[in-house]
Amino acid sequence: MENAAGWDTPMWHTTGFRLIKLGELAQAATAAVFAPQQITSRQFHVLSAAASMPTPSQKELSRVLGVDPNVMVGLIDDLEEQGLARRERNPRDRRRYIVTPTEKAERILEEARRSVARAEEEFFAALSEQEVAVLHELSGRLLTSHPRVTKYE
Amino acid sequence: MENAAGWDTPMWHTTGFRLIKLGELAQAATAAVFAPQQITSRQFHVLSAAASMPTPSQKELSRVLGVDPNVMVGLIDDLEEQGLARRERNPRDRRRYIVTPTEKAERILEEARRSVARAEEEFFAALSEQEVAVLHELSGRLLTSHPRVTKYE
DNA sequence: CCGTCATCGTTTCACTCCCAAACTATATAA
DNA sequence: TTATATAGTTTGGGAGTGAAACGATGACGG
């Protein structure tokens, strides 16, 4: 088997191990992608999810993103401080907030999405377009075949 | 696209995101695999790597596994306390240890390897044998196409 | 209307994990 | 011998996480 850049663990030949390492690699890559936008990948996901939901409460965001609600508090705090999101009370249920991305956040999201697209191209440069499609499909099927990792549902 | 069990993030359609989640999933699955053996996946990797090297020093194990040397100290400490590894001074270089798995560790490794094989079958149950092979190969190519995530080389 | 219970957001605490820096013992080279 | 480098260790700070408790609000049954 091939073994170019230091992947010489006995576990190298197991597929599960490769998936774990590949996940770490992708994680590191995405972190680097968002650095120029001055946001973390977590923040990007929160904003992205909030922008796609009608009246996102912190609880709903927690559930969707698999993040503990008490962590979401700090996440939204930071977004507010950076002027990327606002907390408005939900008039239908005054316990809940509606987390709303600001216009500044919308602009950053737009730019970030383009960066993600570029980064993906680069990340998968070693694979043909067709192979990436296969990987995409297999990953999706594998994920949906398993119960979710996180709680907070 | 399909969307069975709560994977309804806007990022769901990006391959990188799927790889991250898949890595987390695999991580959780392997942790569960080793629980009956009373070891962590980290410990398994250390023992497995040590068993495959002629005179493994802690530094070498750190490099191979991508773990900080000062973390390796605690890892080996735990293994010693559990009677799974011994530290012997390397007579060629008395600064170094030779980390040697005990017989108990060898037995556990053997058993654990079988568990891993079973777990992989289960984990990839949603895919055909051929598809798993494809995933294996693509993952490998992708990993070797990137510089390693970790330092300590 | 009122009391009870559930839910949302929040705070706090304990715990783990990681990295950087300093320290020791030993090895290597001038 | 002296100076420098390396292996292993210890320590401290910072980040992330989960459990528990709390105040505010809502839902519901009497």
Tab-separated table of C-alpha atoms (C1' of nucleotides) in Angstrom:
chain	number	residue	atom	x	y	z
A	1	MET	CA	0.000	0.000	0.000
A	2	GLU	CA	0.977	3.572	-0.570
A	3	ASN	CA	2.204	5.595	2.357
A	4	ALA	CA	3.454	9.008	1.468
A	5	ALA	CA	3.416	11.579	4.233
A	6	GLY	CA	3.709	9.885	7.591
A	7	TRP	CA	0.524	7.816	7.768
A	8	ASP	CA	2.325	4.738	9.001
A	9	THR	CA	0.157	3.594	11.872
A	10	PRO	CA	-0.911	-0.030	12.100
A	11	MET	CA	-4.470	1.289	11.898
A	12	TRP	CA	-3.807	2.931	8.549
A	13	HIS	CA	-5.442	0.055	6.709
A	14	THR	CA	-8.766	0.355	8.538
A	15	THR	CA	-11.350	2.531	6.866
A	16	GLY	CA	-12.716	3.873	10.141
A	17	PHE	CA	-9.330	5.249	11.095
A	18	ARG	CA	-9.006	6.963	7.751
A	19	LEU	CA	-12.403	8.568	8.178
A	20	ILE	CA	-11.425	9.906	11.591
A	21	LYS	CA	-8.221	11.418	10.246
A	22	LEU	CA	-10.005	12.744	7.189
A	23	GLY	CA	-12.522	14.443	9.453
A	24	GLU	CA	-9.749	16.103	11.438
A	25	LEU	CA	-8.141	17.232	8.205
A	26	ALA	CA	-11.386	18.715	6.917
A	27	GLN	CA	-11.933	20.372	10.265
A	28	ALA	CA	-8.538	22.032	10.147
A	29	ALA	CA	-9.087	23.095	6.554
A	30	THR	CA	-12.428	24.761	7.258
A	31	ALA	CA	-11.022	26.565	10.290
A	32	ALA	CA	-8.400	28.043	7.973
A	33	VAL	CA	-11.071	29.018	5.449
A	34	PHE	CA	-12.976	31.204	7.892
A	35	ALA	CA	-9.962	32.875	9.459
A	36	PRO	CA	-9.885	35.747	6.892
A	37	GLN	CA	-13.576	36.440	7.584
A	38	GLN	CA	-12.731	36.845	11.290
A	39	ILE	CA	-15.192	34.144	12.304
A	40	THR	CA	-14.900	30.578	13.541
A	41	SER	CA	-16.463	27.672	11.695
A	42	ARG	CA	-18.858	27.314	14.636
A	43	GLN	CA	-20.014	30.890	14.176
A	44	PHE	CA	-20.423	30.325	10.471
A	45	HIS	CA	-22.637	27.323	11.088
A	46	VAL	CA	-24.754	29.191	13.610
A	47	LEU	CA	-25.251	32.161	11.317
A	48	SER	CA	-25.863	29.927	8.349
A	49	ALA	CA	-28.460	27.893	10.199
A	50	ALA	CA	-30.138	30.961	11.681
A	51	ALA	CA	-30.389	32.547	8.250
A	52	SER	CA	-32.167	29.468	6.939
A	53	MET	CA	-34.808	29.256	9.672
A	54	PRO	CA	-37.945	31.396	10.063
A	55	THR	CA	-37.735	32.196	13.816
A	56	PRO	CA	-34.634	30.448	15.167
A	57	SER	CA	-34.529	30.149	18.938
A	58	GLN	CA	-31.304	29.256	20.698
A	59	LYS	CA	-32.754	25.864	21.592
A	60	GLU	CA	-33.611	25.119	17.986
A	61	LEU	CA	-30.150	26.149	16.869
A	62	SER	CA	-28.678	23.914	19.561
A	63	ARG	CA	-30.682	20.968	18.324
A	64	VAL	CA	-29.923	21.494	14.662
A	65	LEU	CA	-26.209	21.979	15.203
A	66	GLY	CA	-25.781	19.413	17.949
A	67	VAL	CA	-24.453	21.932	20.439
A	68	ASP	CA	-25.305	22.122	24.114
A	69	PRO	CA	-27.718	25.007	24.801
A	70	ASN	CA	-25.441	26.502	27.459
A	71	VAL	CA	-22.683	26.669	24.854
A	72	MET	CA	-25.037	28.358	22.440
A	73	VAL	CA	-25.381	31.211	24.932
A	74	GLY	CA	-21.720	32.122	24.628
A	75	LEU	CA	-21.811	31.635	20.874
A	76	ILE	CA	-24.644	34.120	20.450
A	77	ASP	CA	-22.983	36.457	22.957
A	78	ASP	CA	-19.903	36.589	20.766
A	79	LEU	CA	-21.936	37.071	17.596
A	80	GLU	CA	-23.765	39.992	19.204
A	81	GLU	CA	-20.518	41.580	20.357
A	82	GLN	CA	-19.163	41.338	16.828
A	83	GLY	CA	-22.334	42.854	15.441
A	84	LEU	CA	-23.233	39.705	13.508
A	85	ALA	CA	-26.502	38.776	15.203
A	86	ARG	CA	-29.261	40.310	17.277
A	87	ARG	CA	-31.415	38.770	19.998
A	88	GLU	CA	-35.085	39.706	19.740
A	89	ARG	CA	-37.783	38.309	21.983
A	90	ASN	CA	-40.279	36.092	20.236
A	91	PRO	CA	-43.648	37.810	20.822
A	92	ARG	CA	-45.396	34.451	20.539
A	93	ASP	CA	-43.330	33.047	23.414
A	94	ARG	CA	-41.436	35.549	25.449
A	95	ARG	CA	-39.111	32.893	26.847
A	96	ARG	CA	-37.544	32.487	23.428
A	97	TYR	CA	-35.311	34.683	21.414
A	98	ILE	CA	-35.312	35.025	17.686
A	99	VAL	CA	-31.690	35.025	16.616
A	100	THR	CA	-31.359	37.269	13.598
A	101	PRO	CA	-28.183	37.647	11.524
A	102	THR	CA	-27.355	41.286	10.772
A	103	GLU	CA	-26.694	42.659	7.300
A	104	LYS	CA	-23.017	42.586	8.084
A	105	ALA	CA	-23.402	38.881	8.800
A	106	GLU	CA	-25.233	38.334	5.526
A	107	ARG	CA	-22.375	39.904	3.626
A	108	ILE	CA	-19.835	37.802	5.491
A	109	LEU	CA	-21.883	34.659	4.890
A	110	GLU	CA	-22.001	35.358	1.175
A	111	GLU	CA	-18.258	35.852	1.035
A	112	ALA	CA	-17.640	32.813	3.249
A	113	ARG	CA	-19.754	30.566	1.059
A	114	ARG	CA	-17.587	31.456	-1.912
A	115	SER	CA	-14.476	30.724	0.171
A	116	VAL	CA	-15.898	27.350	1.132
A	117	ALA	CA	-16.505	26.474	-2.496
A	118	ARG	CA	-12.938	27.425	-3.425
A	119	ALA	CA	-11.547	25.526	-0.435
A	120	GLU	CA	-13.477	22.396	-1.326
A	121	GLU	CA	-12.059	22.433	-4.826
A	122	GLU	CA	-8.597	22.693	-3.371
A	123	PHE	CA	-9.181	20.107	-0.670
A	124	PHE	CA	-10.372	17.508	-3.167
A	125	ALA	CA	-7.838	18.381	-5.840
A	126	ALA	CA	-6.376	14.879	-5.709
A	127	LEU	CA	-9.726	13.417	-6.765
A	128	SER	CA	-11.587	13.668	-10.036
A	129	GLU	CA	-14.927	15.421	-10.124
A	130	GLN	CA	-16.646	12.085	-10.439
A	131	GLU	CA	-14.757	10.630	-7.505
A	132	VAL	CA	-15.742	13.570	-5.309
A	133	ALA	CA	-19.352	12.969	-6.295
A	134	VAL	CA	-19.013	9.331	-5.274
A	135	LEU	CA	-17.430	10.307	-1.963
A	136	HIS	CA	-20.208	12.823	-1.417
A	137	GLU	CA	-22.907	10.265	-2.003
A	138	LEU	CA	-21.316	7.516	0.055
A	139	SER	CA	-20.721	9.896	2.962
A	140	GLY	CA	-24.317	11.011	2.867
A	141	ARG	CA	-25.661	7.491	2.790
A	142	LEU	CA	-23.388	6.458	5.642
A	143	LEU	CA	-24.408	9.421	7.784
A	144	THR	CA	-28.126	8.932	7.284
A	145	SER	CA	-27.746	5.237	8.092
A	146	HIS	CA	-26.580	6.095	11.613
A	147	PRO	CA	-28.412	7.749	14.465
A	148	ARG	CA	-27.082	11.200	15.230
A	149	VAL	CA	-24.017	11.524	17.382
A	150	THR	CA	-25.241	14.383	19.520
A	151	LYS	CA	-28.072	14.800	21.962
A	152	TYR	CA	-29.933	18.061	22.631
A	153	GLU	CA	-32.913	17.038	20.587
B	1	MET	CA	-31.680	15.136	-1.444
B	2	GLU	CA	-32.426	12.636	1.269
B	3	ASN	CA	-32.394	13.780	4.843
B	4	ALA	CA	-33.346	11.076	7.272
B	5	ALA	CA	-32.191	11.582	10.837
B	6	GLY	CA	-31.701	15.255	11.568
B	7	TRP	CA	-28.912	16.230	9.169
B	8	ASP	CA	-30.719	19.368	8.097
B	9	THR	CA	-27.989	21.968	8.257
B	10	PRO	CA	-27.442	24.288	5.324
B	11	MET	CA	-23.932	22.820	5.171
B	12	TRP	CA	-25.276	19.328	4.653
B	13	HIS	CA	-24.669	19.528	0.910
B	14	THR	CA	-20.960	20.263	1.242
B	15	THR	CA	-18.697	17.258	1.158
B	16	GLY	CA	-16.271	18.681	3.685
B	17	PHE	CA	-19.010	19.024	6.275
B	18	ARG	CA	-20.043	15.430	5.713
B	19	LEU	CA	-16.479	14.263	6.194
B	20	ILE	CA	-16.238	16.131	9.497
B	21	LYS	CA	-19.454	14.598	10.783
B	22	LEU	CA	-18.465	11.190	9.491
B	23	GLY	CA	-15.189	11.466	11.366
B	24	GLU	CA	-16.997	12.306	14.583
B	25	LEU	CA	-19.308	9.383	14.028
B	26	ALA	CA	-16.417	6.991	13.463
B	27	GLN	CA	-14.688	8.400	16.530
B	28	ALA	CA	-17.717	7.736	18.697
B	29	ALA	CA	-18.097	4.259	17.245
B	30	THR	CA	-14.497	3.259	17.963
B	31	ALA	CA	-14.718	4.628	21.499
B	32	ALA	CA	-17.648	2.305	22.029
B	33	VAL	CA	-15.738	-0.605	20.533
B	34	PHE	CA	-12.931	-0.399	23.064
B	35	ALA	CA	-15.109	0.187	26.110
B	36	PRO	CA	-15.534	-3.556	26.839
B	37	GLN	CA	-11.753	-3.998	26.693
B	38	GLN	CA	-11.420	-1.304	29.367
B	39	ILE	CA	-9.144	0.807	27.203
B	40	THR	CA	-9.537	4.039	25.279
B	41	SER	CA	-9.002	4.232	21.542
B	42	ARG	CA	-5.925	6.355	22.254
B	43	GLN	CA	-4.472	3.572	24.389
B	44	PHE	CA	-5.243	1.064	21.695
B	45	HIS	CA	-3.397	3.094	19.112
B	46	VAL	CA	-0.388	3.527	21.377
B	47	LEU	CA	-0.192	-0.173	22.180
B	48	SER	CA	-0.794	-1.109	18.587
B	49	ALA	CA	1.932	1.212	17.346
B	50	ALA	CA	4.371	0.143	20.048
B	51	ALA	CA	3.805	-3.510	19.207
B	52	SER	CA	4.690	-2.819	15.583
B	53	MET	CA	7.979	-1.013	16.238
B	54	PRO	CA	11.338	-2.527	17.183
B	55	THR	CA	12.358	-0.147	20.005
B	56	PRO	CA	9.605	2.427	20.364
B	57	SER	CA	10.561	5.523	22.342
B	58	GLN	CA	7.920	7.911	23.599
B	59	LYS	CA	9.091	10.507	21.126
B	60	GLU	CA	8.750	8.116	18.228
B	61	LEU	CA	5.278	7.123	19.366
B	62	SER	CA	4.395	10.804	19.649
B	63	ARG	CA	5.518	11.435	16.110
B	64	VAL	CA	3.777	8.445	14.599
B	65	LEU	CA	0.489	9.091	16.372
B	66	GLY	CA	0.563	12.871	16.133
B	67	VAL	CA	0.365	13.340	19.886
B	68	ASP	CA	2.284	15.894	21.915
B	69	PRO	CA	5.160	14.243	23.807
B	70	ASN	CA	4.000	15.624	27.148
B	71	VAL	CA	0.636	13.984	26.574
B	72	MET	CA	2.363	10.732	25.753
B	73	VAL	CA	3.812	10.753	29.270
B	74	GLY	CA	0.379	10.470	30.849
B	75	LEU	CA	-0.721	7.942	28.277
B	76	ILE	CA	2.171	5.614	29.100
B	77	ASP	CA	1.662	6.288	32.814
B	78	ASP	CA	-1.881	4.995	32.555
B	79	LEU	CA	-0.836	1.998	30.496
B	80	GLU	CA	1.754	1.103	33.120
B	81	GLU	CA	-0.737	1.453	35.951
B	82	GLN	CA	-3.107	-0.865	34.127
B	83	GLY	CA	-0.306	-3.375	33.568
B	84	LEU	CA	-0.459	-2.972	29.795
B	85	ALA	CA	3.009	-1.575	29.102
B	86	ARG	CA	6.446	-1.374	30.666
B	87	ARG	CA	9.089	1.335	30.418
B	88	GLU	CA	12.581	-0.021	29.935
B	89	ARG	CA	15.623	2.167	29.398
B	90	ASN	CA	17.187	1.882	25.978
B	91	PRO	CA	20.773	0.736	26.667
B	92	ARG	CA	21.931	2.415	23.430
B	93	ASP	CA	20.604	5.779	24.637
B	94	ARG	CA	19.759	6.021	28.288
B	95	ARG	CA	17.590	9.100	27.714
B	96	ARG	CA	15.077	6.984	25.864
B	97	TYR	CA	12.643	4.406	27.020
B	98	ILE	CA	11.572	1.371	25.122
B	99	VAL	CA	7.835	1.105	25.543
B	100	THR	CA	6.930	-2.563	25.620
B	101	PRO	CA	3.379	-3.909	25.637
B	102	THR	CA	2.861	-6.657	28.213
B	103	GLU	CA	1.411	-10.071	27.457
B	104	LYS	CA	-1.868	-8.901	28.925
B	105	ALA	CA	-1.776	-6.057	26.405
B	106	GLU	CA	-1.067	-8.471	23.567
B	107	ARG	CA	-4.136	-10.497	24.484
B	108	ILE	CA	-6.269	-7.371	24.698
B	109	LEU	CA	-4.922	-6.148	21.363
B	110	GLU	CA	-5.806	-9.434	19.705
B	111	GLU	CA	-9.326	-9.314	21.078
B	112	ALA	CA	-9.658	-5.615	20.240
B	113	ARG	CA	-8.605	-6.179	16.647
B	114	ARG	CA	-11.401	-8.671	16.218
B	115	SER	CA	-13.827	-6.182	17.765
B	116	VAL	CA	-12.644	-3.526	15.352
B	117	ALA	CA	-13.255	-5.803	12.398
B	118	ARG	CA	-16.760	-6.599	13.605
B	119	ALA	CA	-17.473	-2.928	14.307
B	120	GLU	CA	-16.322	-1.895	10.848
B	121	GLU	CA	-18.695	-4.371	9.232
B	122	GLU	CA	-21.519	-2.951	11.283
B	123	PHE	CA	-20.517	0.655	10.723
B	124	PHE	CA	-20.461	0.239	6.954
B	125	ALA	CA	-23.521	-1.983	6.805
B	126	ALA	CA	-25.349	0.553	4.641
B	127	LEU	CA	-22.683	0.206	1.945
B	128	SER	CA	-21.834	-2.696	-0.323
B	129	GLU	CA	-18.460	-4.355	-0.026
B	130	GLN	CA	-17.380	-2.709	-3.228
B	131	GLU	CA	-18.512	0.713	-2.065
B	132	VAL	CA	-16.543	0.346	1.156
B	133	ALA	CA	-13.493	-0.516	-0.925
B	134	VAL	CA	-14.010	2.633	-2.983
B	135	LEU	CA	-14.419	4.738	0.153
B	136	HIS	CA	-11.270	3.163	1.566
B	137	GLU	CA	-9.247	3.986	-1.501
B	138	LEU	CA	-10.540	7.521	-1.924
B	139	SER	CA	-9.929	8.292	1.750
B	140	GLY	CA	-6.402	7.009	1.482
B	141	ARG	CA	-5.630	9.035	-1.622
B	142	LEU	CA	-7.100	12.155	-0.085
B	143	LEU	CA	-5.102	11.745	3.115
B	144	THR	CA	-1.798	11.179	1.382
B	145	SER	CA	-2.460	14.189	-0.833
B	146	HIS	CA	-2.418	16.470	2.193
B	147	PRO	CA	0.381	17.352	4.576
B	148	ARG	CA	-0.202	15.929	8.025
B	149	VAL	CA	-2.446	17.761	10.422
B	150	THR	CA	-0.244	17.414	13.432
B	151	LYS	CA	3.210	18.614	14.322
B	152	TYR	CA	5.651	16.792	16.605
B	153	GLU	CA	7.703	15.389	13.764
C	1	DC	C1'	-58.009	32.770	39.030
C	2	DC	C1'	-54.384	29.817	40.950
C	3	DG	C1'	-51.130	26.308	41.699
C	4	DT	C1'	-48.257	23.113	39.419
C	5	DC	C1'	-45.310	21.714	36.155
C	6	DA	C1'	-42.567	22.285	31.809
C	7	DT	C1'	-39.507	25.018	28.924
C	8	DC	C1'	-35.941	28.681	27.473
C	9	DG	C1'	-32.082	31.009	28.432
C	10	DT	C1'	-28.466	31.607	31.709
C	11	DT	C1'	-24.889	30.925	35.230
C	12	DT	C1'	-21.827	28.160	37.688
C	13	DC	C1'	-18.938	24.257	38.631
C	14	DA	C1'	-16.117	20.373	37.857
C	15	DC	C1'	-13.727	17.910	34.555
C	16	DT	C1'	-10.949	16.911	30.622
C	17	DC	C1'	-7.854	18.140	26.931
C	18	DC	C1'	-4.243	20.642	24.730
C	19	DC	C1'	-0.207	23.486	24.132
C	20	DA	C1'	3.837	26.181	25.681
C	21	DA	C1'	7.507	26.705	28.666
C	22	DA	C1'	10.801	25.368	31.873
C	23	DC	C1'	13.508	21.674	33.995
C	24	DT	C1'	16.503	17.002	34.496
C	25	DA	C1'	19.180	13.767	32.786
C	26	DT	C1'	21.731	12.031	29.128
C	27	DA	C1'	24.129	12.251	24.667
C	28	DT	C1'	27.013	14.461	21.099
C	29	DA	C1'	30.388	17.451	19.278
C	30	DA	C1'	33.961	21.063	19.503
D	1	DT	C1'	35.798	20.153	29.533
D	2	DT	C1'	32.371	22.998	27.692
D	3	DA	C1'	28.570	23.848	24.838
D	4	DT	C1'	24.667	22.332	22.516
D	5	DA	C1'	20.957	19.101	21.446
D	6	DT	C1'	17.566	15.605	22.665
D	7	DA	C1'	14.168	12.480	25.638
D	8	DG	C1'	11.181	12.609	29.116
D	9	DT	C1'	8.774	15.141	32.717
D	10	DT	C1'	6.298	18.752	35.291
D	11	DT	C1'	3.623	22.736	35.594
D	12	DG	C1'	0.400	26.374	34.342
D	13	DG	C1'	-2.938	28.549	31.484
D	14	DG	C1'	-6.655	28.415	28.238
D	15	DA	C1'	-10.427	26.207	25.765
D	16	DG	C1'	-14.246	23.079	25.484
D	17	DT	C1'	-17.934	20.141	27.581
D	18	DG	C1'	-21.636	18.232	30.488
D	19	DA	C1'	-24.371	18.416	34.748
D	20	DA	C1'	-26.958	20.985	37.791
D	21	DA	C1'	-29.488	24.770	39.492
D	22	DC	C1'	-31.959	29.153	38.899
D	23	DG	C1'	-35.221	33.007	37.191
D	24	DA	C1'	-38.554	34.119	33.866
D	25	DT	C1'	-42.215	32.733	31.115
D	26	DG	C1'	-45.705	29.603	29.327
D	27	DA	C1'	-49.221	25.742	29.492
D	28	DC	C1'	-52.628	23.326	31.793
D	29	DG	C1'	-55.930	21.406	35.226
D	30	DG	C1'	-58.642	22.372	39.029
